[in-house]
Each structure stands twice: as C-alpha cells, then as structure tokens.
Amino acid sequence: MQVLFFIIFLLLYLITVCGNIIIMILVIKDTRLHSPMYFFLANLSFVDMWLSSNATPKMIGDILKKKKTISFGGCMSQIFFAHFIGALEMVILVIMAYDRYVAICKPLHYSIIMSLQKCIGLVVTAWTVGFVHAISQMMVVVRLPFCGPKIIDSFFCDRPLVINLACMDSYKIKILMNIDCGVVAVTCFILLLISYTYILITVHQSSKTGASKALSTCTAHITVVVLFFGPCLFIYVWPLNIIWMDKFLAVFYSIITPLLNPAIYTLRNKEMINAIKRFISQ
C-alpha cells in the first residue's frame, strides 16, 4: 500500500506542478492571453504550485520511511506557508471574481478600471494579506510551550494538530485562531458571493449569447471556489474533529485542489485550449 500511495501521490504532484507551469508559460508567451483575467490566472497557478509543494514532497519522501520525522523549524515553516498561501489564494479568487464582475457588469469601463497598475496593485494586496495572516498565526504557535508527546497524526504540520501538543489549556487559543482564520475566509467568501450574485443578475438580464459565454467562464471560477473553500472552512474555521475526515480534507486541500484548478480552467476555457494548440504547433 505504501508503494502504491508513493506512486499515486508522486504522479499527482508532478502533474500538478507541470500543469500549473504550463498555464504560466502560456499566459506569458501567448499575446492573446495578455489580459487581466489571464494575468490573475497565472498568479493563481503560481500559488497553486507552491500550495502543493508546501507539504507534498515531504509526505511523498516519508511514505517509504519507517521513521517519519520533521524538525521544529520545518514544522513551523509548513504552518506558516500553509496559511500564507491559503490566504493569498483566497484573496486572488476574490480578485478574479471582481475582474469578472467588471467585465460583465461594466464592460465599457473594463479597460479603464482594470488597468495594469490596478492589476499589479490588487496582486500586491493579496500577497500582503497572506503574509500578515500567516505572521499573525505564527506569532501565537511558535511561542507555545511544547514539552509532552511530539507526535502528529497527519502527513504534515497542521496548525490545529500542533496546538494540541502544547503543554497548556489551548481552548481559548484555538478559538482565537479560528476567529483569525474565519475573518479572512468568511470575508473572502462573502465578497465572492456578492460578486457572483451581481454577475448572475446581470447575465440573466442580458442577451442569451453573451449570457452563455459569461456563465461558462463563471462556472469554472465558482467550481474552483467551492473546491478550495470547502476543505478550508472545515479544517480551520469550523473543525469537524473527525480524524479520518480531517486527513481526507488535508489531502484534498494540499494535493487534489491544486491539481483540479488548472484542469478546470483549461478544459472549460476555449481560449486556453486554443492557446495550448498554438503552443504545440509552434
């Protein structure tokens, strides 16, 4: 079983990294994809690549080892990058929803509103939010007293599991940190709901031709949002406290979601498919 899992996860990881790199190359090389939507998509692919690279290589290497260990610094870095990348991706998904809102609801002002300076500013904001959120989590976790058992029942250092190892009553800290995660996750989720509500109302009132194209693009966005936010909400904001479910959600969040994102955006996007064909022909 360990050999089988090693092969499966290694293939999934390689496909994830290659898929996201291909999207970034296409967006950079193909001039027809030089638009805000694909600029944000390239950033999302870059973030997804690092989301899968945070813990997956370590997990793959540990599968065939009898003694699966990690240093304290390595454990803390996994927690930091998990929250940094997670919050960063949430904000980028919100930015992509805002971009679709402007494109569909205010098409005549799109080029003015979504200028290059505005796009870069939005991406910088996303990175800032992710960094601040990760630092706020780390400032608490790294100061906890760890003196008891140092065994984590997971394939990577997840913040809720590490807090359970602290030699103190961590109930209030868990609540505080869940609120911290909840502020980021719920705020982003509400902004996404508002954006797509306006989009769907506008699409409903517009012509059938434009509506079908807009819905095709938005369906891919909404699918990615559900796949990403679902595990996040149940792991960090509203924990289920079911061990096997937590492990499944952790694997889904770290390995499956970064794999599905490029597949969804390429398979459901005619411009990306055409760009792939042009790239292959060249």
Tab-separated table of C-alpha atoms in Angstrom:
chain	number	residue	atom	x	y	z
A	1	MET	CA	0.000	0.000	0.000
A	2	GLN	CA	2.860	2.397	0.811
A	3	VAL	CA	4.483	1.798	-2.592
A	4	LEU	CA	1.112	2.293	-4.303
A	5	PHE	CA	0.483	5.568	-2.447
A	6	PHE	CA	4.042	6.693	-3.229
A	7	ILE	CA	3.468	6.207	-6.962
A	8	ILE	CA	-0.018	7.791	-6.936
A	9	PHE	CA	0.958	10.918	-4.962
A	10	LEU	CA	4.204	11.358	-6.879
A	11	LEU	CA	2.322	11.281	-10.204
A	12	LEU	CA	-0.347	13.673	-8.883
A	13	TYR	CA	2.311	16.086	-7.645
A	14	LEU	CA	4.247	16.027	-10.940
A	15	ILE	CA	1.034	16.567	-12.945
A	16	THR	CA	0.048	19.447	-10.645
A	17	VAL	CA	3.395	21.228	-10.956
A	18	CYS	CA	3.625	20.659	-14.722
A	19	GLY	CA	0.004	21.747	-15.293
A	20	ASN	CA	0.420	25.000	-13.398
A	21	ILE	CA	3.787	25.731	-15.058
A	22	ILE	CA	2.189	25.192	-18.495
A	23	ILE	CA	-0.555	27.726	-17.674
A	24	MET	CA	2.041	30.306	-16.576
A	25	ILE	CA	4.108	29.757	-19.733
A	26	LEU	CA	1.029	30.057	-21.968
A	27	VAL	CA	-0.042	33.325	-20.332
A	28	ILE	CA	3.473	34.786	-20.643
A	29	LYS	CA	4.155	33.613	-24.206
A	30	ASP	CA	0.748	33.969	-25.911
A	31	THR	CA	-0.049	37.655	-26.596
A	32	ARG	CA	-3.773	36.820	-26.944
A	33	LEU	CA	-3.786	35.914	-23.253
A	34	HIS	CA	-2.294	39.246	-22.155
A	35	SER	CA	-5.407	40.398	-20.304
A	36	PRO	CA	-6.236	40.913	-16.603
A	37	MET	CA	-8.197	37.650	-16.360
A	38	TYR	CA	-5.252	35.527	-17.508
A	39	PHE	CA	-2.775	37.636	-15.523
A	40	PHE	CA	-4.697	36.671	-12.375
A	41	LEU	CA	-4.977	33.064	-13.598
A	42	ALA	CA	-1.172	32.880	-13.973
A	43	ASN	CA	-0.811	34.185	-10.402
A	44	LEU	CA	-3.327	31.585	-9.186
A	45	SER	CA	-1.349	28.824	-10.940
A	46	PHE	CA	1.874	30.047	-9.307
A	47	VAL	CA	0.207	29.989	-5.880
A	48	ASP	CA	-1.312	26.532	-6.521
A	49	MET	CA	2.106	25.182	-7.444
A	50	TRP	CA	3.501	26.315	-4.074
A	51	LEU	CA	0.395	25.142	-2.218
A	52	SER	CA	1.072	21.593	-3.417
A	53	SER	CA	4.827	21.986	-2.794
A	54	ASN	CA	4.490	23.038	0.858
A	55	ALA	CA	3.940	19.568	2.323
A	56	THR	CA	3.503	17.079	-0.533
A	57	PRO	CA	7.223	16.440	-1.349
A	58	LYS	CA	7.931	15.803	2.339
A	59	MET	CA	4.917	13.476	2.540
A	60	ILE	CA	5.987	11.555	-0.587
A	61	GLY	CA	9.510	11.139	0.829
A	62	ASP	CA	8.149	9.927	4.181
A	63	ILE	CA	5.783	7.311	2.735
A	64	LEU	CA	8.562	4.744	2.281
A	65	LYS	CA	10.335	5.648	5.555
A	66	LYS	CA	9.725	3.755	8.797
A	67	LYS	CA	10.576	6.769	10.970
A	68	LYS	CA	8.719	9.824	9.714
A	69	THR	CA	10.144	12.898	11.435
A	70	ILE	CA	10.354	16.640	10.880
A	71	SER	CA	12.359	19.321	12.659
A	72	PHE	CA	10.680	22.021	14.734
A	73	GLY	CA	11.743	24.665	12.191
A	74	GLY	CA	10.409	22.557	9.328
A	75	CYS	CA	7.121	22.096	11.172
A	76	MET	CA	6.737	25.825	11.799
A	77	SER	CA	7.592	26.636	8.169
A	78	GLN	CA	4.866	24.259	6.962
A	79	ILE	CA	2.304	26.044	9.158
A	80	PHE	CA	3.495	29.467	8.003
A	81	PHE	CA	3.380	28.682	4.278
A	82	ALA	CA	0.077	26.793	4.564
A	83	HIS	CA	-1.614	29.930	5.955
A	84	PHE	CA	0.355	32.349	3.784
A	85	ILE	CA	-0.511	30.516	0.561
A	86	GLY	CA	-4.064	29.734	1.699
A	87	ALA	CA	-4.966	33.352	2.486
A	88	LEU	CA	-3.159	34.530	-0.655
A	89	GLU	CA	-5.201	32.170	-2.842
A	90	MET	CA	-8.458	33.250	-1.207
A	91	VAL	CA	-7.772	36.912	-2.000
A	92	ILE	CA	-6.723	36.073	-5.582
A	93	LEU	CA	-10.010	34.202	-6.079
A	94	VAL	CA	-11.843	37.315	-4.845
A	95	ILE	CA	-9.824	39.467	-7.267
A	96	MET	CA	-10.705	37.120	-10.135
A	97	ALA	CA	-14.385	37.366	-9.200
A	98	TYR	CA	-14.091	41.174	-9.139
A	99	ASP	CA	-12.447	41.075	-12.574
A	100	ARG	CA	-15.372	39.033	-13.965
A	101	TYR	CA	-17.824	41.420	-12.277
A	102	VAL	CA	-16.254	44.441	-14.014
A	103	ALA	CA	-16.034	42.598	-17.357
A	104	ILE	CA	-19.696	41.521	-17.309
A	105	CYS	CA	-21.430	44.306	-15.371
A	106	LYS	CA	-19.332	47.282	-16.590
A	107	PRO	CA	-17.878	46.186	-19.963
A	108	LEU	CA	-17.454	49.715	-21.377
A	109	HIS	CA	-15.283	50.784	-18.432
A	110	TYR	CA	-13.339	47.490	-18.160
A	111	SER	CA	-10.065	48.665	-19.729
A	112	ILE	CA	-10.026	51.793	-17.544
A	113	ILE	CA	-10.936	50.085	-14.259
A	114	MET	CA	-8.700	47.020	-14.763
A	115	SER	CA	-5.547	48.861	-15.838
A	116	LEU	CA	-2.103	47.259	-15.485
A	117	GLN	CA	-1.328	49.385	-12.402
A	118	LYS	CA	-4.633	48.335	-10.798
A	119	CYS	CA	-3.983	44.634	-11.520
A	120	ILE	CA	-0.482	44.767	-10.040
A	121	GLY	CA	-1.813	46.666	-7.021
A	122	LEU	CA	-4.500	44.014	-6.421
A	123	VAL	CA	-1.952	41.182	-6.597
A	124	VAL	CA	0.410	43.018	-4.205
A	125	THR	CA	-2.543	43.461	-1.825
A	126	ALA	CA	-3.229	39.712	-1.987
A	127	TRP	CA	0.383	38.890	-1.092
A	128	THR	CA	0.310	41.414	1.769
A	129	VAL	CA	-2.902	39.942	3.226
A	130	GLY	CA	-1.466	36.420	3.007
A	131	PHE	CA	1.775	37.419	4.722
A	132	VAL	CA	0.055	39.356	7.535
A	133	HIS	CA	-2.367	36.456	8.164
A	134	ALA	CA	0.457	33.896	8.295
A	135	ILE	CA	2.522	36.062	10.663
A	136	SER	CA	-0.480	36.504	12.987
A	137	GLN	CA	-0.821	32.704	13.201
A	138	MET	CA	2.891	32.078	13.677
A	139	MET	CA	3.301	34.646	16.458
A	140	VAL	CA	0.997	32.531	18.610
A	141	VAL	CA	2.039	28.995	17.611
A	142	VAL	CA	5.823	29.465	17.860
A	143	ARG	CA	5.559	30.754	21.457
A	144	LEU	CA	3.543	27.786	22.771
A	145	PRO	CA	5.253	25.534	25.362
A	146	PHE	CA	5.862	22.065	23.886
A	147	CYS	CA	7.028	19.529	26.473
A	148	GLY	CA	4.903	16.393	26.031
A	149	PRO	CA	4.476	13.919	23.159
A	150	LYS	CA	5.638	15.247	19.804
A	151	ILE	CA	3.572	13.017	17.512
A	152	ILE	CA	1.178	14.493	14.931
A	153	ASP	CA	-1.449	12.209	13.428
A	154	SER	CA	-1.226	13.715	9.953
A	155	PHE	CA	1.110	13.863	6.963
A	156	PHE	CA	2.102	17.483	7.646
A	157	CYS	CA	2.226	20.008	10.492
A	158	ASP	CA	-1.291	21.362	10.581
A	159	ARG	CA	-1.913	24.254	12.957
A	160	PRO	CA	-4.831	22.707	14.953
A	161	LEU	CA	-2.865	19.470	15.498
A	162	VAL	CA	0.293	21.289	16.599
A	163	ILE	CA	-1.656	23.392	19.109
A	164	ASN	CA	-2.977	20.155	20.661
A	165	LEU	CA	0.626	19.254	21.571
A	166	ALA	CA	1.068	22.369	23.738
A	167	CYS	CA	1.500	21.736	27.492
A	168	MET	CA	-1.335	24.081	28.458
A	169	ASP	CA	-5.060	24.590	28.125
A	170	SER	CA	-5.278	25.668	24.498
A	171	TYR	CA	-9.075	26.053	24.222
A	172	LYS	CA	-9.047	29.892	24.169
A	173	ILE	CA	-6.097	29.973	21.760
A	174	LYS	CA	-7.934	27.637	19.374
A	175	ILE	CA	-10.999	29.876	19.463
A	176	LEU	CA	-8.873	32.991	18.869
A	177	MET	CA	-7.014	31.440	15.932
A	178	ASN	CA	-10.204	30.041	14.405
A	179	ILE	CA	-11.630	33.573	14.544
A	180	ASP	CA	-8.463	34.863	12.839
A	181	CYS	CA	-8.895	32.299	10.035
A	182	GLY	CA	-12.634	32.923	9.960
A	183	VAL	CA	-12.217	36.655	9.380
A	184	VAL	CA	-10.116	36.005	6.263
A	185	ALA	CA	-12.095	33.033	4.924
A	186	VAL	CA	-15.620	34.308	5.632
A	187	THR	CA	-14.848	37.858	4.409
A	188	CYS	CA	-13.462	36.485	1.127
A	189	PHE	CA	-16.402	34.090	0.793
A	190	ILE	CA	-18.952	36.888	1.319
A	191	LEU	CA	-17.190	39.102	-1.252
A	192	LEU	CA	-17.254	36.197	-3.701
A	193	LEU	CA	-20.976	35.645	-3.125
A	194	ILE	CA	-21.691	39.360	-3.684
A	195	SER	CA	-19.633	39.427	-6.905
A	196	TYR	CA	-21.247	36.331	-8.412
A	197	THR	CA	-24.737	37.442	-7.353
A	198	TYR	CA	-24.307	40.693	-9.293
A	199	ILE	CA	-22.852	38.738	-12.222
A	200	LEU	CA	-25.737	36.269	-12.341
A	201	ILE	CA	-28.326	39.070	-12.129
A	202	THR	CA	-26.622	40.948	-14.986
A	203	VAL	CA	-26.305	37.773	-17.063
A	204	HIS	CA	-29.978	36.963	-16.517
A	205	GLN	CA	-30.959	40.374	-17.888
A	206	SER	CA	-28.584	40.293	-20.901
A	207	SER	CA	-28.715	38.520	-24.254
A	208	LYS	CA	-28.541	34.720	-24.490
A	209	THR	CA	-25.278	34.708	-26.464
A	210	GLY	CA	-23.378	36.885	-24.002
A	211	ALA	CA	-25.008	35.122	-21.072
A	212	SER	CA	-23.858	31.666	-22.148
A	213	LYS	CA	-20.233	32.813	-22.598
A	214	ALA	CA	-20.229	34.652	-19.268
A	215	LEU	CA	-21.769	31.703	-17.443
A	216	SER	CA	-19.182	29.353	-18.969
A	217	THR	CA	-16.351	31.471	-17.554
A	218	CYS	CA	-18.016	31.995	-14.173
A	219	THR	CA	-18.869	28.301	-13.771
A	220	ALA	CA	-15.157	27.456	-13.826
A	221	HIS	CA	-14.459	30.182	-11.234
A	222	ILE	CA	-17.302	29.053	-8.953
A	223	THR	CA	-16.189	25.397	-9.169
A	224	VAL	CA	-12.650	26.332	-8.093
A	225	VAL	CA	-14.011	28.490	-5.243
A	226	VAL	CA	-16.145	25.640	-3.887
A	227	LEU	CA	-13.288	23.117	-4.148
A	228	PHE	CA	-10.872	25.444	-2.333
A	229	PHE	CA	-13.105	26.998	0.323
A	230	GLY	CA	-14.907	23.761	1.275
A	231	PRO	CA	-11.919	21.991	2.911
A	232	CYS	CA	-10.550	25.291	4.319
A	233	LEU	CA	-13.754	26.115	6.179
A	234	PHE	CA	-13.994	22.645	7.750
A	235	ILE	CA	-10.299	22.438	8.700
A	236	TYR	CA	-9.659	25.911	10.144
A	237	VAL	CA	-12.958	27.731	10.733
A	238	TRP	CA	-15.489	25.046	11.656
A	239	PRO	CA	-13.482	21.895	12.592
A	240	LEU	CA	-15.343	18.586	12.429
A	241	ASN	CA	-12.958	16.841	14.893
A	242	ILE	CA	-13.260	13.586	12.929
A	243	ILE	CA	-9.729	12.220	12.435
A	244	TRP	CA	-10.231	10.375	9.136
A	245	MET	CA	-12.244	13.287	7.715
A	246	ASP	CA	-9.547	15.801	8.723
A	247	LYS	CA	-6.918	13.677	6.969
A	248	PHE	CA	-9.045	13.382	3.838
A	249	LEU	CA	-9.699	17.151	3.749
A	250	ALA	CA	-5.985	17.865	4.320
A	251	VAL	CA	-5.024	15.635	1.370
A	252	PHE	CA	-7.785	17.160	-0.785
A	253	TYR	CA	-6.738	20.717	0.106
A	254	SER	CA	-2.992	20.151	-0.365
A	255	ILE	CA	-2.910	17.777	-3.345
A	256	ILE	CA	-6.221	17.478	-5.184
A	257	THR	CA	-7.296	21.150	-5.288
A	258	PRO	CA	-4.046	22.456	-6.857
A	259	LEU	CA	-4.382	19.646	-9.435
A	260	LEU	CA	-8.019	20.360	-10.293
A	261	ASN	CA	-7.625	24.139	-10.666
A	262	PRO	CA	-5.501	24.085	-13.861
A	263	ALA	CA	-7.617	21.268	-15.294
A	264	ILE	CA	-10.864	23.182	-14.715
A	265	TYR	CA	-9.554	26.457	-16.126
A	266	THR	CA	-8.024	24.858	-19.227
A	267	LEU	CA	-10.736	22.328	-20.076
A	268	ARG	CA	-13.588	24.823	-19.622
A	269	ASN	CA	-11.872	27.735	-21.387
A	270	LYS	CA	-11.802	27.796	-25.196
A	271	GLU	CA	-9.110	30.495	-25.313
A	272	MET	CA	-6.795	28.389	-23.128
A	273	ILE	CA	-7.420	25.310	-25.292
A	274	ASN	CA	-6.655	27.332	-28.437
A	275	ALA	CA	-3.511	28.716	-26.772
A	276	ILE	CA	-2.369	25.162	-25.991
A	277	LYS	CA	-2.944	24.158	-29.630
A	278	ARG	CA	-0.953	27.176	-30.858
A	279	PHE	CA	1.846	26.406	-28.411
A	280	ILE	CA	2.029	22.760	-29.549
A	281	SER	CA	2.017	23.749	-33.250
A	282	GLN	CA	4.914	26.152	-32.628
